[in-house]
PDB file of C-alpha atoms in Angstrom:
ATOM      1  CA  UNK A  24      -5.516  11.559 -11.247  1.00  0.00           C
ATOM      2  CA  UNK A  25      -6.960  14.808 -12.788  1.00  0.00           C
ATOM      3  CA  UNK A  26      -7.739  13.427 -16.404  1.00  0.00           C
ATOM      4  CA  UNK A  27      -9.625  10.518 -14.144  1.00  0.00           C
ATOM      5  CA  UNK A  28     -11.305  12.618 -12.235  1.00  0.00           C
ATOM      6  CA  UNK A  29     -12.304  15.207 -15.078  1.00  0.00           C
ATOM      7  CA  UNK A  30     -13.487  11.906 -17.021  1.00  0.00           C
ATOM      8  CA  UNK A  31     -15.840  10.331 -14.512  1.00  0.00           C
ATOM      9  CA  UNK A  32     -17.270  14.031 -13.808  1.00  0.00           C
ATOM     10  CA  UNK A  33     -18.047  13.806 -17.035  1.00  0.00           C
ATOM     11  CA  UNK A  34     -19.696  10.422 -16.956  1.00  0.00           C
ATOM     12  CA  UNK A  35     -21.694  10.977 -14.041  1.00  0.00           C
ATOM     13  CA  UNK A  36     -22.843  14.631 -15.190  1.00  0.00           C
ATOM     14  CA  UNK A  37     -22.579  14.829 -19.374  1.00  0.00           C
ATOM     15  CA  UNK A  38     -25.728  13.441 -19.704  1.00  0.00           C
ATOM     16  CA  UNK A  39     -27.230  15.616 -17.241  1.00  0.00           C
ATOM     17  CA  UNK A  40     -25.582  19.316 -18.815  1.00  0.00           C
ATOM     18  CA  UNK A  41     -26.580  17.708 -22.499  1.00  0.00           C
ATOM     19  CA  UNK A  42     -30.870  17.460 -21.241  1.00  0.00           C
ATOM     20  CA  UNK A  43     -30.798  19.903 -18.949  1.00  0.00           C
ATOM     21  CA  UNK A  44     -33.245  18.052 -16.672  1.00  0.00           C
ATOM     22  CA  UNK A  45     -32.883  15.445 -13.983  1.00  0.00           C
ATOM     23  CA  UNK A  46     -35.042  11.880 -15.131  1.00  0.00           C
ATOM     24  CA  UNK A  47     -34.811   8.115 -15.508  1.00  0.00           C
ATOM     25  CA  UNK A  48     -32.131   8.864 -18.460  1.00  0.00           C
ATOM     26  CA  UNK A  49     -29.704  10.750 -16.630  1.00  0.00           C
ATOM     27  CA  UNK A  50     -29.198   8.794 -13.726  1.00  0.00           C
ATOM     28  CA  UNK A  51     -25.754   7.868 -13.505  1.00  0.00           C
ATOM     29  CA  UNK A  52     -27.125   4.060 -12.885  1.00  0.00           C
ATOM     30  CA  UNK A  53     -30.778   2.998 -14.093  1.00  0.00           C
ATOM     31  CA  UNK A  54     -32.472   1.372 -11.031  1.00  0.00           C
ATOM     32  CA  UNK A  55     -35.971   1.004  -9.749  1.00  0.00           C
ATOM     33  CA  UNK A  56     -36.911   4.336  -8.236  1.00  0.00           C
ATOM     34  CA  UNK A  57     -39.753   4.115  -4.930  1.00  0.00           C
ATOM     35  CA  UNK A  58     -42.631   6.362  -5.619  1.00  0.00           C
ATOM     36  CA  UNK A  59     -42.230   8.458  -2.317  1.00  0.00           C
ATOM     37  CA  UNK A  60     -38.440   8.884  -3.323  1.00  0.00           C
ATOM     38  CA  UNK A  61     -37.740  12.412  -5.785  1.00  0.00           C
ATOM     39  CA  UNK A  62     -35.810  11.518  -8.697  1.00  0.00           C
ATOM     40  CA  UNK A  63     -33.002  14.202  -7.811  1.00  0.00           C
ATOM     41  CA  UNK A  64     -32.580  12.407  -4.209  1.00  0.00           C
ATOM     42  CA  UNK A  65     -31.750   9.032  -6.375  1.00  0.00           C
ATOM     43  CA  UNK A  66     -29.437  11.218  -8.313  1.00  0.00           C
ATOM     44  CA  UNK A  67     -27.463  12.822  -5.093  1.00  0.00           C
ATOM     45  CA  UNK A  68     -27.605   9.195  -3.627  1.00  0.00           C
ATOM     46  CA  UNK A  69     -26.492   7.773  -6.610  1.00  0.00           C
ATOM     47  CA  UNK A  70     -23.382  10.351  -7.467  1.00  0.00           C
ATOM     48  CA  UNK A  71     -22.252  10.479  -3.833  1.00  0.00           C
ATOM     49  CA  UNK A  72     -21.576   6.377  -3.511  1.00  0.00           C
ATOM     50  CA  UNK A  73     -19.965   6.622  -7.259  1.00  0.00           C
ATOM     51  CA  UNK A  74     -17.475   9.063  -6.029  1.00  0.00           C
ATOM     52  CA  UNK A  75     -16.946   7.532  -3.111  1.00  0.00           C
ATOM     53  CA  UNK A  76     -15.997   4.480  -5.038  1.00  0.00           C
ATOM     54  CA  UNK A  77     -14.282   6.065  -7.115  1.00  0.00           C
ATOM     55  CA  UNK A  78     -11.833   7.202  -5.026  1.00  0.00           C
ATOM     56  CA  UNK A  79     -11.771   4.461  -2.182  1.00  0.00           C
ATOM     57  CA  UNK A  80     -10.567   2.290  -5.573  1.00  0.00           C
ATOM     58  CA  UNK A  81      -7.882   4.472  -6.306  1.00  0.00           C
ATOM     59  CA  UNK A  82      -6.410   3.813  -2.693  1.00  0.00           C
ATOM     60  CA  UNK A  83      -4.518   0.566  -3.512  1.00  0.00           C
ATOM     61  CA  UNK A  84      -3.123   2.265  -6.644  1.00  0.00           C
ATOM     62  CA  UNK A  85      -1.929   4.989  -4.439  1.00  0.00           C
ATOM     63  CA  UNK A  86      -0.259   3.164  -1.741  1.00  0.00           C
ATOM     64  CA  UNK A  87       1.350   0.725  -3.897  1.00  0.00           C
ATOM     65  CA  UNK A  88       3.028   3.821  -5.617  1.00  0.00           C
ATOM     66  CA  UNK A  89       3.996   5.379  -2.260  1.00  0.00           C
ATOM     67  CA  UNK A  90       5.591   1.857  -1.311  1.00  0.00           C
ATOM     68  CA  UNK A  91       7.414   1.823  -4.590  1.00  0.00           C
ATOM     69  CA  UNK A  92       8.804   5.016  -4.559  1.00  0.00           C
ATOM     70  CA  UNK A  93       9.831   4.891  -1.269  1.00  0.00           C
ATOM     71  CA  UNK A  94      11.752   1.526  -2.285  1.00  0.00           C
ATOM     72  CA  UNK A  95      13.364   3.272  -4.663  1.00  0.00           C
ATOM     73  CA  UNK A  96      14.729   5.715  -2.074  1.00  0.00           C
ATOM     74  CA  UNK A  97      16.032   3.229  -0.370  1.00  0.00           C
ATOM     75  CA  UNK A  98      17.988   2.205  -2.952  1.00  0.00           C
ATOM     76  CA  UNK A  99      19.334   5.496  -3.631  1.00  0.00           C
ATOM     77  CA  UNK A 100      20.367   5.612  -0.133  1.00  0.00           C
ATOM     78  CA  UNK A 101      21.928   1.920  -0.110  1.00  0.00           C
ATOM     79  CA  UNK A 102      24.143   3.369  -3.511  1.00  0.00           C
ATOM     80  CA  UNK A 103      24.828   6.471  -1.431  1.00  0.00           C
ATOM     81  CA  UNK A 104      26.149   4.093   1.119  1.00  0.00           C
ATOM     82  CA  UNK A 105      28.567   1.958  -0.762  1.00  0.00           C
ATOM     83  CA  UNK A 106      30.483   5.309  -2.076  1.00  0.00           C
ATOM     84  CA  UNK A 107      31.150   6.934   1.503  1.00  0.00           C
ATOM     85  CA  UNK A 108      33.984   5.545   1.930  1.00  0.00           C
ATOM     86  CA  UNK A 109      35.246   5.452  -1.333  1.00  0.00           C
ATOM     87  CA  UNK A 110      38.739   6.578  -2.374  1.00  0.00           C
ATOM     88  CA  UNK A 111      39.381   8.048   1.166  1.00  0.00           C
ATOM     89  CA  UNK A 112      42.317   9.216   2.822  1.00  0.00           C
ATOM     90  CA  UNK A 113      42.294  10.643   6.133  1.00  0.00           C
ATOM     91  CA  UNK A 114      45.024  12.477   6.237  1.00  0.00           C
ATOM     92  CA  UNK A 115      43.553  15.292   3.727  1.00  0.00           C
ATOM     93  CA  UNK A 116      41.724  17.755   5.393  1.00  0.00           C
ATOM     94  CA  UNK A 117      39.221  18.084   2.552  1.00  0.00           C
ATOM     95  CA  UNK A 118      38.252  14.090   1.818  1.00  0.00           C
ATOM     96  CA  UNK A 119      37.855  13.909   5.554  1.00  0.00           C
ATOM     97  CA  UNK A 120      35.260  16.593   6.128  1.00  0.00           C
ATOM     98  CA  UNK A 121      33.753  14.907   2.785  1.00  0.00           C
ATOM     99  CA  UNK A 122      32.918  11.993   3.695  1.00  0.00           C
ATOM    100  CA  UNK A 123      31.441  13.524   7.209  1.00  0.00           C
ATOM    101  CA  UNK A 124      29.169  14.946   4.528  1.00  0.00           C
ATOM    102  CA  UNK A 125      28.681  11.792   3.430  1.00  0.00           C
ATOM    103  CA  UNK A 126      27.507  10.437   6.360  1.00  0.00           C
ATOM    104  CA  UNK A 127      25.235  13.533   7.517  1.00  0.00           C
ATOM    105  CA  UNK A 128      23.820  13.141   4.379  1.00  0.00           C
ATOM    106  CA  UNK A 129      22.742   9.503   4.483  1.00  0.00           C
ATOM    107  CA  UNK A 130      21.544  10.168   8.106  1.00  0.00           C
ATOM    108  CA  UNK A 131      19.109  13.317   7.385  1.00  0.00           C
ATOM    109  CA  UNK A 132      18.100  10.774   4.121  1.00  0.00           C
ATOM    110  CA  UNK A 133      17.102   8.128   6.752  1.00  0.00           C
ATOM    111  CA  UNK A 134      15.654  10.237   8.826  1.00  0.00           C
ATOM    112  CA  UNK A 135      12.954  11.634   5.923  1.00  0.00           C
ATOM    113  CA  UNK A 136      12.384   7.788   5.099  1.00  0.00           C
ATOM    114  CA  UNK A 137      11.211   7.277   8.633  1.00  0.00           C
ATOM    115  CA  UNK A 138       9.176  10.374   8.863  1.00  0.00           C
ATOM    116  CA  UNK A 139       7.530   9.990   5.917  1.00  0.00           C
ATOM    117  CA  UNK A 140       7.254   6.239   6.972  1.00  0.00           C
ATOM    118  CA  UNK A 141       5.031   7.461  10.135  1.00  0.00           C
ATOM    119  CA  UNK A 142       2.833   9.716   7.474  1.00  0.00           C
ATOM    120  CA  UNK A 143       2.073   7.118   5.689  1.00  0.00           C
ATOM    121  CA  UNK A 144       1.294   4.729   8.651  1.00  0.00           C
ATOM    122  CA  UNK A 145      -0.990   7.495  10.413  1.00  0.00           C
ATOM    123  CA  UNK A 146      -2.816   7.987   7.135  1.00  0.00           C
ATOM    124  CA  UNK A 147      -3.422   4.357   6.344  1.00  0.00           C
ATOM    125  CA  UNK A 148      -2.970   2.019   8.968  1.00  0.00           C
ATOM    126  CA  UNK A 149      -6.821   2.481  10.387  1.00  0.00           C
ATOM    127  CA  UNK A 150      -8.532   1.639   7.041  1.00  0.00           C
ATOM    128  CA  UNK A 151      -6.012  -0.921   6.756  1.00  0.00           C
ATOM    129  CA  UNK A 152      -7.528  -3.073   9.310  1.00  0.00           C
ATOM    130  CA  UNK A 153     -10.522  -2.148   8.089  1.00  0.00           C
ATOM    131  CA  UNK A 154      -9.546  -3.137   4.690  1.00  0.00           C
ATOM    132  CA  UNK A 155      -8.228  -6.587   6.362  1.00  0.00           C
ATOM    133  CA  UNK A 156     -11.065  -7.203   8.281  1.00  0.00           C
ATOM    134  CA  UNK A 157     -13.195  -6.757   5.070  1.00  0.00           C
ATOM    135  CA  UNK A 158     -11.421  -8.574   2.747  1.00  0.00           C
ATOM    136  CA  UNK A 159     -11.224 -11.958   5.341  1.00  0.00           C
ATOM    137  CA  UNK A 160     -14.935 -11.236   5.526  1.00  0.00           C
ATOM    138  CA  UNK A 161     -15.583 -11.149   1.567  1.00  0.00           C
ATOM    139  CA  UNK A 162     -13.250 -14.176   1.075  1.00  0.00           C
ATOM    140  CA  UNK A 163     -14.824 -16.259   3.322  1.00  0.00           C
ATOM    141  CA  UNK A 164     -18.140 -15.605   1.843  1.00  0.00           C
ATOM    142  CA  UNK A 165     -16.929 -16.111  -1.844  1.00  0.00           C
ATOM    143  CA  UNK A 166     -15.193 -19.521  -0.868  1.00  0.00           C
ATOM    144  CA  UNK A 167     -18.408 -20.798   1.111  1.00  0.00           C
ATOM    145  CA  UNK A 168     -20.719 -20.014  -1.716  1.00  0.00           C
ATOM    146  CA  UNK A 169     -18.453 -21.698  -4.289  1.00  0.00           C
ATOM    147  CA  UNK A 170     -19.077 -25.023  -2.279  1.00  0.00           C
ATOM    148  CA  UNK A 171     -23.141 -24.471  -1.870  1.00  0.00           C
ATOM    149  CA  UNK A 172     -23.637 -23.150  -5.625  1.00  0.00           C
ATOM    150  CA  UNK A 173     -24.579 -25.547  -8.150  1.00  0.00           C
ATOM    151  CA  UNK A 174     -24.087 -23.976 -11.197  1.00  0.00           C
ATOM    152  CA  UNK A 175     -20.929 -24.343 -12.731  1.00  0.00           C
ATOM    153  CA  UNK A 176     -21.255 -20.669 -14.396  1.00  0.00           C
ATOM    154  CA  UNK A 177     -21.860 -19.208 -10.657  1.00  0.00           C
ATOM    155  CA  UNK A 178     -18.854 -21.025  -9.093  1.00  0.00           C
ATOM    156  CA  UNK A 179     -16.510 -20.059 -11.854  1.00  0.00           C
ATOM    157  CA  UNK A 180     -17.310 -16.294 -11.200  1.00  0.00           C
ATOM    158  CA  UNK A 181     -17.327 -16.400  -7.458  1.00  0.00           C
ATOM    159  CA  UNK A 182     -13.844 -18.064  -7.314  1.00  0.00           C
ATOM    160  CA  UNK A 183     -12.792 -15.212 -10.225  1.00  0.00           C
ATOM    161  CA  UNK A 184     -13.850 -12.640  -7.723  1.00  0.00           C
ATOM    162  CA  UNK A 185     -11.776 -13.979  -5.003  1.00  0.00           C
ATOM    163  CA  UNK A 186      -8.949 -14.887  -7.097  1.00  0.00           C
ATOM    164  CA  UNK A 187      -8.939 -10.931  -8.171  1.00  0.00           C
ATOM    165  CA  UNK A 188      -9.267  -9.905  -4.576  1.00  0.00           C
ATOM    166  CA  UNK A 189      -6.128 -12.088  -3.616  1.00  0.00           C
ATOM    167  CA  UNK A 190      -4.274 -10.616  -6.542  1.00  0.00           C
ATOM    168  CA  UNK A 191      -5.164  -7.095  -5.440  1.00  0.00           C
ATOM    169  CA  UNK A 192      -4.154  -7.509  -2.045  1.00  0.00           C
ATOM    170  CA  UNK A 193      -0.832  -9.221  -2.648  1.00  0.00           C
ATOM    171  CA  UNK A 194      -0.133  -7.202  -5.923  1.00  0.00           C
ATOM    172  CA  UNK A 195      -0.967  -3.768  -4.226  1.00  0.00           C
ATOM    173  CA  UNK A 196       0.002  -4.208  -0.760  1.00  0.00           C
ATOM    174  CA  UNK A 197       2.311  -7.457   0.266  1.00  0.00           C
ATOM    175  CA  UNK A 198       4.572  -7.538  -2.484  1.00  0.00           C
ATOM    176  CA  UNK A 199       5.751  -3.870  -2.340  1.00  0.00           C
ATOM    177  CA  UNK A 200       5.831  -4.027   1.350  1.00  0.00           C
ATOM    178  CA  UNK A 201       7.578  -6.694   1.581  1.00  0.00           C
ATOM    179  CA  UNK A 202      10.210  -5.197  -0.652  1.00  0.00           C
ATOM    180  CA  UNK A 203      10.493  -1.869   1.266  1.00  0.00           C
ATOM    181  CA  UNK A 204      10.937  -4.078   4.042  1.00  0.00           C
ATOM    182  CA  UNK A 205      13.968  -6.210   2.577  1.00  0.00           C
ATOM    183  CA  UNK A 206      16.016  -3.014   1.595  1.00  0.00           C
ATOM    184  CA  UNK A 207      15.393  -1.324   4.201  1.00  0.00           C
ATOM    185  CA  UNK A 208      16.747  -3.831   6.679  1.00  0.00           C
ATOM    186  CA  UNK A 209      19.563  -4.231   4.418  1.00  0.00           C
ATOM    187  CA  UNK A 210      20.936  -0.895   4.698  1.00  0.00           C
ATOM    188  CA  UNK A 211      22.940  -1.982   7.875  1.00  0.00           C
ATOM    189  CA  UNK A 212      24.545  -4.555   6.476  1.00  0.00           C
ATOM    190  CA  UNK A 213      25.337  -2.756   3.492  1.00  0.00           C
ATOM    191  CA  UNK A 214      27.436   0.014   5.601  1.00  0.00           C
ATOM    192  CA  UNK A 215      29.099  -2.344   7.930  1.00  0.00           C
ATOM    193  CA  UNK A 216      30.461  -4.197   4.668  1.00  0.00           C
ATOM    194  CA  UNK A 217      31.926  -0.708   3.728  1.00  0.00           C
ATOM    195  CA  UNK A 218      34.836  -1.742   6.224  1.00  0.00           C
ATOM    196  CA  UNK A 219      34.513   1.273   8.240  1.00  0.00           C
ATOM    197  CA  UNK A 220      36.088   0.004  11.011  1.00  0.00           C
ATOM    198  CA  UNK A 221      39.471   0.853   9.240  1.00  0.00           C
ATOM    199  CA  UNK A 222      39.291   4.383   9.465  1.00  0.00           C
ATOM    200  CA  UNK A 223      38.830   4.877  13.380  1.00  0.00           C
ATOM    201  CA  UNK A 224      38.193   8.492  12.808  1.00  0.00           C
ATOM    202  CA  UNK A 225      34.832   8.003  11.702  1.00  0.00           C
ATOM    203  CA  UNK A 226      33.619   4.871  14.457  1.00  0.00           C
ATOM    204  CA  UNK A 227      31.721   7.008  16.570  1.00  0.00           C
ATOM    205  CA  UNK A 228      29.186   8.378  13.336  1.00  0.00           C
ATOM    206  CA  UNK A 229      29.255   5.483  11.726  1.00  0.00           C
ATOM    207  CA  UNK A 230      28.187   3.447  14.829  1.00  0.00           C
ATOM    208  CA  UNK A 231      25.362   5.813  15.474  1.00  0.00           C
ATOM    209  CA  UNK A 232      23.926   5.702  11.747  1.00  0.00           C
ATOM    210  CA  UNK A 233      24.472   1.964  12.097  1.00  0.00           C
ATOM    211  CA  UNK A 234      21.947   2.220  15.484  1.00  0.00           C
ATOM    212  CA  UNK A 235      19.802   4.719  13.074  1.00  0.00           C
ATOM    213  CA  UNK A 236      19.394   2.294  10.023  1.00  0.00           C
ATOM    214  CA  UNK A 237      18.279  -0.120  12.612  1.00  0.00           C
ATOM    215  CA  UNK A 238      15.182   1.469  12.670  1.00  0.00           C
ATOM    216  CA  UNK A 239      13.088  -0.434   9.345  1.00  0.00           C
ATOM    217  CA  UNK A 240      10.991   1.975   7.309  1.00  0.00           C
ATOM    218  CA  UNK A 241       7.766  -0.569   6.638  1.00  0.00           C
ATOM    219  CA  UNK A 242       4.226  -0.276   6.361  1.00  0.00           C
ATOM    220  CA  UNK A 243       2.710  -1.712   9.203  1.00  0.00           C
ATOM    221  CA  UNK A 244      -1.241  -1.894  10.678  1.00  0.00           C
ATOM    222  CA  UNK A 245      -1.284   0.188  13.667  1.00  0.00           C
ATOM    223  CA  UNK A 246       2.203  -1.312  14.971  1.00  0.00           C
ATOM    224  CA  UNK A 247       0.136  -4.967  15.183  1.00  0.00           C
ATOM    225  CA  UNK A 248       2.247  -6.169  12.089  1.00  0.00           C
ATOM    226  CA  UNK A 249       3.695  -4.910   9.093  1.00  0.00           C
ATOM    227  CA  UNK A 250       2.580  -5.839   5.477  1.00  0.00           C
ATOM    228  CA  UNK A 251       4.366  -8.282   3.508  1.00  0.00           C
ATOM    229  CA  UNK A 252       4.363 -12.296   2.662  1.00  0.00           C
ATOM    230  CA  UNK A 253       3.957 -13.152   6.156  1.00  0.00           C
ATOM    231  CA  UNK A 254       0.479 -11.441   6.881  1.00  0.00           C
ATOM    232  CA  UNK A 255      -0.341 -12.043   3.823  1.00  0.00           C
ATOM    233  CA  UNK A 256      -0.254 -15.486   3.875  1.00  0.00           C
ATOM    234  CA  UNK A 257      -1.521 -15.481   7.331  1.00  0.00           C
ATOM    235  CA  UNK A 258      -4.359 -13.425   6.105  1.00  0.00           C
ATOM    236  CA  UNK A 259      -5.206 -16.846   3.223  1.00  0.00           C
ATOM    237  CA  UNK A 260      -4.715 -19.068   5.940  1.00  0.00           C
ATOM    238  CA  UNK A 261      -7.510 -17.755   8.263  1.00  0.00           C
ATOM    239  CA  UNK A 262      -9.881 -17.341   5.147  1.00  0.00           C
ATOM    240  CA  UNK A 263      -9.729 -20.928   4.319  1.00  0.00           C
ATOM    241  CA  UNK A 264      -9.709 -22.086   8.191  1.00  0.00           C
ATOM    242  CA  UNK A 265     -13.030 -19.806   8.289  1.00  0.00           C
ATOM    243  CA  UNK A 266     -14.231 -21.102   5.199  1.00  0.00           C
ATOM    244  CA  UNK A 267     -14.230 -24.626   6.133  1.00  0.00           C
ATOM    245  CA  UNK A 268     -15.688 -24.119   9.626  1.00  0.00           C
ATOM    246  CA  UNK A 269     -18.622 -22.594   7.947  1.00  0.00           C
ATOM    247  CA  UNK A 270     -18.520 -25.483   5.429  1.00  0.00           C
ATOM    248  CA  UNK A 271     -18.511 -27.755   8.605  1.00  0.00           C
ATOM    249  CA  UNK A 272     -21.040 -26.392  10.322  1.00  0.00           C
ATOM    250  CA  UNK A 273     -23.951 -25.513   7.980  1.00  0.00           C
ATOM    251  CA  UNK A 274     -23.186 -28.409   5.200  1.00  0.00           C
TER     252      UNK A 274
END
């Protein structure tokens, strides 16, 4: 993220440290320029929206990631389960307080999964419905005007534009979701298949990380829903009822 950021720095200001002087040239994007407007507002204006940009783009990147990794935990934990009651025998003193190790150690595991689960929700889950909410809107719009353009050049690239919004939002958000999701709900099922329930010793922490893994670690919109297929899908399905409404009513 550095070497990005040190690159478009350097886009947006080489220019600029190469002249020594603020004009038409230097702007980071040549545009008509109003007569009662200084050419080194234009250039503020200019370089605060690119950065802004910049780094709004970067978001999907970054919460894919965070998704992905966080899958990946999860399936360090899910490993972690399947061994906790390997090769036990109660009767030794040491294997027994190992695999209550075991199982404090999967718990406090869990536990960081969820909080960092509710970091990640607080952090994004606001411009997420903002992000939905825009990306219905821009869908809509793209699908409507590839019905009222006329040229086949114009509909081609509208319907490229939404097809690389749809991949976007299932590629970056839904898909990795939607994993996180399915291994996370299949951490229960992957202790209970341990056959705890022969070594009665251990029932009473084993039910209460079973009641613990209950809890799924997903990313979710405000608690409204969580990303994955579902809303995705959903989210296509009102685009296209919108869409032909529109068609409906102004065709």
């Amino acid at each position: 993220m550095s070497v990005l950021t040190f690159s478009f720095t350097s886009f947006l200001f080489g220019r600029l440290i190469t002249t020594r002087e603020i004009s038409y040239e230097t702007l980071p994007v040549q545009c008509y320029i109003p007569d009662a407007v200084p050419i080194w507002v234009m250039f503020l204006w200019q370089t605060i929206h690119l950065y802004f940009l910049f780094f709004s783009s970067g978001t999907p990147l970054f919460t894919m990631c965070a998704m992905t990794y966080t899958s990946l935990q999860l399936k360090i934990l899910d490993y972690e389960l399947r061994g906790i009651f390997e090769h036990v025998d109660v009767d030794n003193d040491d294997v027994f307080r190992n695999v209550q190790s075991r199982i404090a150690k999967c718990s406090k595991h869990h536990s960081f999964l969820l909080s960092f689960r509710s970091t990640l929700n607080e952090a994004f889950s606001t411009v997420m419905i903002l992000y939905l909410g825009l990306m219905i809107l821009v869908l809509c719009i793209g699908l409507y005007a590839s019905f009222a353009l006329k040229s086949r050049e114009d509909i081609l690239r509208t319907l490229a534009y939404v097809a690389i919004y749809n991949v976007e939002f299932f590629v970056c958000y839904c898909f990795p979701s939607q994993i996180l999701m399915d291994y996370s709900e299949g951490l229960s099922d992957t202790l209970y298949f341990t056959k705890w329930y022969q070594y009665p010793k251990f029932n009473k922490m084993v039910l209460l990380l079973l009641c613990q893994l209950q809890v799924t670690v997903a990313f979710n919109v405000r608690g409204i829903a969580s990303f994955g297929y579902d809303i995705g899908l959903r989210a296509i399905k009102t685009v296209v009822s919108y869409c032909m409404f529109l068609r409906a009513i102004i065709l």
